[in-house]
Amino acid sequence: MRKQLLSATLMSSLIFGGAALAEETLGTIVSIDPAGNAVTLNDGNEYVFADSATDSGGTPRLAGYSVGDMVMVNWTMQGDRRVARSIGGSAAVSEMGVIADIDTAGRTVTLADGRMFSFPDRDGAEAPDISGFTVGDSVEITAAMEGDGMVGLSIASAVSTRVTGTVAAMDEGEFSVTLDDGNTYVFPTEMNDRLRNFAVGDMVTITAVETGTDMMMQGLSIAPAS
């Protein structure tokens, strides 16, 4: 499975006095140095908490974090060191869908439900490679909100199923479609307008993935059967 994570560096605020520029880096922990009170992210940079090894409550600053965790670090450059001021879990989410459009030059991927994800280069980290994907591919994207848009942190192929059948029932409140084989497919809320184009009796092709312990079928796309 092709899966790459990236560290996103965001310019956030100017420290008064003009001496240092505060930044925030979103990335994945690759190593933790409790003795040195430091953490290294997948951008290859080490972030050192120089003020205290514990937070205001006396808890070790890096307690509870492990290699592989995705975090946001707020830091300033002091000399040749990245001095961390805070660390917290990121608001990354995992989304699945079928690619409706891909712009390798602009580094964006748009899913069938209309959601668009950008994959920009970041200082010190290589953006995930989207060139191996194409329209129609089922993918899983890990992303975080940046400003008004979603920034892709990783993209990987998702194992999907494509089925053709006749719509036997639709539940607009649940965003679901049941085919004549008895299987029900639940779609993202963003696809509600798309679902309104179909009715009971229509022959459709649905692309879906199996999710959760209850084996729910999540619909990724729906189209008239050809």
Short mmCIF file of C-alpha atoms in Angstrom, two decimals:
data_model
loop_
_atom_site.label_atom_id
_atom_site.label_comp_id
_atom_site.label_asym_id
_atom_site.label_seq_id
_atom_site.Cartn_x
_atom_site.Cartn_y
_atom_site.Cartn_z
CA MET A 1 0.00 0.00 0.00
CA ARG A 2 1.38 3.38 -0.98
CA LYS A 3 1.18 5.61 2.01
CA GLN A 4 3.32 8.62 2.74
CA LEU A 5 3.01 11.18 5.48
CA LEU A 6 4.14 14.70 5.24
CA SER A 7 5.05 17.41 7.73
CA ALA A 8 3.27 20.69 7.02
CA THR A 9 4.96 23.91 8.23
CA LEU A 10 2.61 26.83 8.69
CA MET A 11 3.66 30.43 9.35
CA SER A 12 1.45 31.50 12.26
CA SER A 13 2.43 34.63 14.16
CA LEU A 14 5.21 37.14 14.75
CA ILE A 15 6.79 37.23 18.21
CA PHE A 16 6.70 40.83 19.44
CA GLY A 17 10.08 42.52 19.23
CA GLY A 18 10.66 41.07 15.78
CA ALA A 19 13.32 38.66 16.98
CA ALA A 20 11.75 35.33 16.15
CA LEU A 21 9.07 34.01 13.91
CA ALA A 22 6.77 31.44 15.48
CA GLU A 23 5.81 28.50 13.29
CA GLU A 24 3.65 25.41 13.57
CA THR A 25 4.69 22.08 12.08
CA LEU A 26 2.28 19.22 11.53
CA GLY A 27 4.02 15.89 11.25
CA THR A 28 4.55 12.35 12.46
CA ILE A 29 6.83 11.49 15.37
CA VAL A 30 9.78 9.33 14.30
CA SER A 31 11.72 9.47 17.60
CA ILE A 32 11.38 10.79 21.15
CA ASP A 33 14.25 11.77 23.44
CA PRO A 34 12.79 12.04 26.99
CA ALA A 35 16.19 12.84 28.51
CA GLY A 36 16.81 15.64 26.03
CA ASN A 37 13.16 16.72 26.20
CA ALA A 38 13.00 16.59 22.39
CA VAL A 39 11.00 15.06 19.61
CA THR A 40 11.96 14.42 15.96
CA LEU A 41 9.28 14.55 13.26
CA ASN A 42 9.21 12.99 9.80
CA ASP A 43 10.52 16.25 8.31
CA GLY A 44 13.87 15.21 9.81
CA ASN A 45 13.98 18.10 12.28
CA GLU A 46 14.38 17.88 16.05
CA TYR A 47 12.20 20.11 18.25
CA VAL A 48 13.56 20.73 21.75
CA PHE A 49 11.52 21.92 24.72
CA ALA A 50 14.06 24.17 26.39
CA ASP A 51 11.83 25.74 29.04
CA SER A 52 10.79 22.73 31.10
CA ALA A 53 10.58 18.97 30.88
CA THR A 54 7.07 19.10 32.37
CA ASP A 55 3.90 21.01 31.64
CA SER A 56 2.16 23.35 34.08
CA GLY A 57 0.59 20.39 35.88
CA GLY A 58 3.91 18.64 36.43
CA THR A 59 3.30 15.94 33.81
CA PRO A 60 6.31 15.08 31.59
CA ARG A 61 5.93 17.20 28.46
CA LEU A 62 6.17 14.23 26.07
CA ALA A 63 4.23 11.75 28.20
CA GLY A 64 1.51 10.01 26.26
CA TYR A 65 3.15 10.48 22.85
CA SER A 66 4.59 7.61 20.84
CA VAL A 67 6.47 7.09 17.60
CA GLY A 68 3.94 7.23 14.77
CA ASP A 69 1.67 9.81 16.43
CA MET A 70 0.65 12.76 14.27
CA VAL A 71 1.17 16.01 16.20
CA MET A 72 1.30 19.76 15.84
CA VAL A 73 4.40 21.46 17.29
CA ASN A 74 4.59 25.22 17.88
CA TRP A 75 8.20 26.42 17.80
CA THR A 76 10.67 29.24 17.12
CA MET A 77 14.13 29.17 15.58
CA GLN A 78 16.80 30.15 18.12
CA GLY A 79 20.25 30.02 16.59
CA ASP A 80 20.41 26.68 14.82
CA ARG A 81 17.83 25.00 17.08
CA ARG A 82 14.08 24.62 16.74
CA VAL A 83 12.87 25.44 20.25
CA ALA A 84 9.42 23.98 20.86
CA ARG A 85 6.82 25.87 22.87
CA SER A 86 3.93 23.40 22.75
CA ILE A 87 2.89 20.06 21.29
CA GLY A 88 -0.55 18.62 20.72
CA GLY A 89 -2.39 15.97 18.76
CA SER A 90 -3.41 16.97 15.25
CA ALA A 91 -6.96 17.12 13.96
CA ALA A 92 -6.18 14.76 11.11
CA VAL A 93 -9.04 12.76 9.61
CA SER A 94 -9.18 9.79 7.25
CA GLU A 95 -11.44 10.10 4.21
CA MET A 96 -12.25 7.55 1.51
CA GLY A 97 -13.59 8.14 -1.95
CA VAL A 98 -13.25 7.71 -5.69
CA ILE A 99 -11.05 10.17 -7.56
CA ALA A 100 -13.14 12.35 -9.88
CA ASP A 101 -10.33 14.70 -10.89
CA ILE A 102 -6.58 14.83 -10.34
CA ASP A 103 -4.27 17.75 -11.11
CA THR A 104 -0.67 16.55 -10.81
CA ALA A 105 0.71 20.00 -11.69
CA GLY A 106 -1.46 21.76 -9.12
CA ARG A 107 -1.14 18.80 -6.74
CA THR A 108 -4.84 18.46 -5.98
CA VAL A 109 -7.17 15.50 -5.82
CA THR A 110 -10.95 15.89 -6.02
CA LEU A 111 -13.21 13.03 -4.94
CA ALA A 112 -16.57 12.06 -6.44
CA ASP A 113 -18.42 13.82 -3.60
CA GLY A 114 -16.75 17.13 -4.50
CA ARG A 115 -14.20 17.30 -1.69
CA MET A 116 -10.81 18.59 -2.84
CA PHE A 117 -7.48 17.92 -1.14
CA SER A 118 -4.22 19.74 -1.89
CA PHE A 119 -0.80 18.10 -1.56
CA PRO A 120 1.68 20.99 -1.40
CA ASP A 121 5.43 20.88 -0.85
CA ARG A 122 6.47 21.84 2.67
CA ASP A 123 9.76 23.10 4.06
CA GLY A 124 11.89 20.11 4.92
CA ALA A 125 9.39 17.49 3.78
CA GLU A 126 8.41 15.94 0.49
CA ALA A 127 4.75 16.04 -0.50
CA PRO A 128 2.96 12.72 -0.99
CA ASP A 129 3.25 11.49 -4.56
CA ILE A 130 -0.13 11.58 -6.32
CA SER A 131 1.21 10.86 -9.81
CA GLY A 132 0.52 7.13 -9.54
CA PHE A 133 -3.22 7.63 -9.11
CA THR A 134 -5.84 8.30 -11.76
CA VAL A 135 -9.51 9.18 -12.14
CA GLY A 136 -11.66 6.28 -10.96
CA ASP A 137 -9.20 5.02 -8.34
CA SER A 138 -10.59 4.31 -4.87
CA VAL A 139 -8.34 5.99 -2.29
CA GLU A 140 -7.98 6.69 1.41
CA ILE A 141 -6.68 10.17 2.21
CA THR A 142 -5.45 11.35 5.60
CA ALA A 143 -5.88 15.11 5.79
CA ALA A 144 -5.99 18.09 8.13
CA MET A 145 -7.75 21.44 7.83
CA GLU A 146 -5.46 24.33 6.89
CA GLY A 147 -7.18 27.67 6.48
CA ASP A 148 -10.27 27.07 4.35
CA GLY A 149 -9.01 23.89 2.68
CA MET A 150 -8.02 20.31 3.37
CA VAL A 151 -4.31 19.48 3.09
CA GLY A 152 -3.56 15.86 2.26
CA LEU A 153 -1.00 14.25 4.56
CA SER A 154 -1.09 10.84 2.90
CA ILE A 155 -2.88 9.03 0.10
CA ALA A 156 -3.19 5.30 -0.44
CA SER A 157 -5.17 2.89 -2.55
CA ALA A 158 -8.36 1.61 -0.93
CA VAL A 159 -9.70 -1.89 -1.62
CA SER A 160 -13.13 -1.27 -3.08
CA THR A 161 -16.02 -3.23 -4.52
CA ARG A 162 -18.02 -2.24 -7.59
CA VAL A 163 -21.56 -3.57 -7.85
CA THR A 164 -24.41 -2.99 -10.31
CA GLY A 165 -28.04 -3.42 -9.35
CA THR A 166 -31.51 -1.92 -9.16
CA VAL A 167 -32.33 0.58 -6.41
CA ALA A 168 -34.85 -1.07 -4.07
CA ALA A 169 -34.97 1.62 -1.39
CA MET A 170 -33.48 5.00 -0.51
CA ASP A 171 -33.24 6.71 2.88
CA GLU A 172 -32.47 10.40 2.49
CA GLY A 173 -32.04 10.88 6.23
CA GLU A 174 -29.43 8.13 6.44
CA PHE A 175 -27.86 8.95 3.02
CA SER A 176 -28.24 5.29 2.09
CA VAL A 177 -29.20 3.25 -0.95
CA THR A 178 -30.38 -0.37 -0.83
CA LEU A 179 -30.08 -2.48 -3.96
CA ASP A 180 -32.22 -5.40 -5.02
CA ASP A 181 -29.59 -7.81 -3.65
CA GLY A 182 -30.47 -6.58 -0.14
CA ASN A 183 -27.19 -4.76 0.50
CA THR A 184 -27.30 -1.19 1.82
CA TYR A 185 -24.66 1.40 1.01
CA VAL A 186 -24.22 4.50 3.19
CA PHE A 187 -22.77 7.60 1.51
CA PRO A 188 -21.01 10.72 2.90
CA THR A 189 -23.34 13.64 3.63
CA GLU A 190 -21.55 15.61 0.88
CA MET A 191 -23.13 13.26 -1.67
CA ASN A 192 -26.74 14.02 -0.67
CA ASP A 193 -27.35 16.21 -3.71
CA ARG A 194 -25.94 13.47 -5.93
CA LEU A 195 -28.23 10.85 -4.40
CA ARG A 196 -31.29 12.98 -5.18
CA ASN A 197 -30.65 12.28 -8.88
CA PHE A 198 -31.64 8.63 -8.35
CA ALA A 199 -34.91 6.88 -7.50
CA VAL A 200 -36.26 3.44 -6.69
CA GLY A 201 -36.15 1.31 -9.82
CA ASP A 202 -33.03 2.95 -11.29
CA MET A 203 -30.19 0.69 -12.41
CA VAL A 204 -26.97 1.99 -10.86
CA THR A 205 -23.31 1.14 -10.35
CA ILE A 206 -21.96 1.75 -6.86
CA THR A 207 -18.32 1.74 -5.74
CA ALA A 208 -17.99 1.01 -2.02
CA VAL A 209 -15.60 -0.12 0.71
CA GLU A 210 -16.24 -2.22 3.80
CA THR A 211 -15.68 -0.22 7.00
CA GLY A 212 -15.95 -0.72 10.74
CA THR A 213 -16.47 -3.79 12.87
CA ASP A 214 -20.09 -4.02 11.70
CA MET A 215 -18.89 -4.44 8.09
CA MET A 216 -20.91 -1.45 6.91
CA MET A 217 -20.59 -0.73 3.21
CA GLN A 218 -19.58 2.90 2.67
CA GLY A 219 -20.55 4.19 -0.75
CA LEU A 220 -17.82 6.11 -2.51
CA SER A 221 -19.57 6.81 -5.80
CA ILE A 222 -22.85 6.13 -7.56
CA ALA A 223 -23.65 6.44 -11.26
CA PRO A 224 -26.23 5.22 -13.78
CA ALA A 225 -25.35 1.73 -14.96
CA SER A 226 -23.99 1.71 -18.48
#
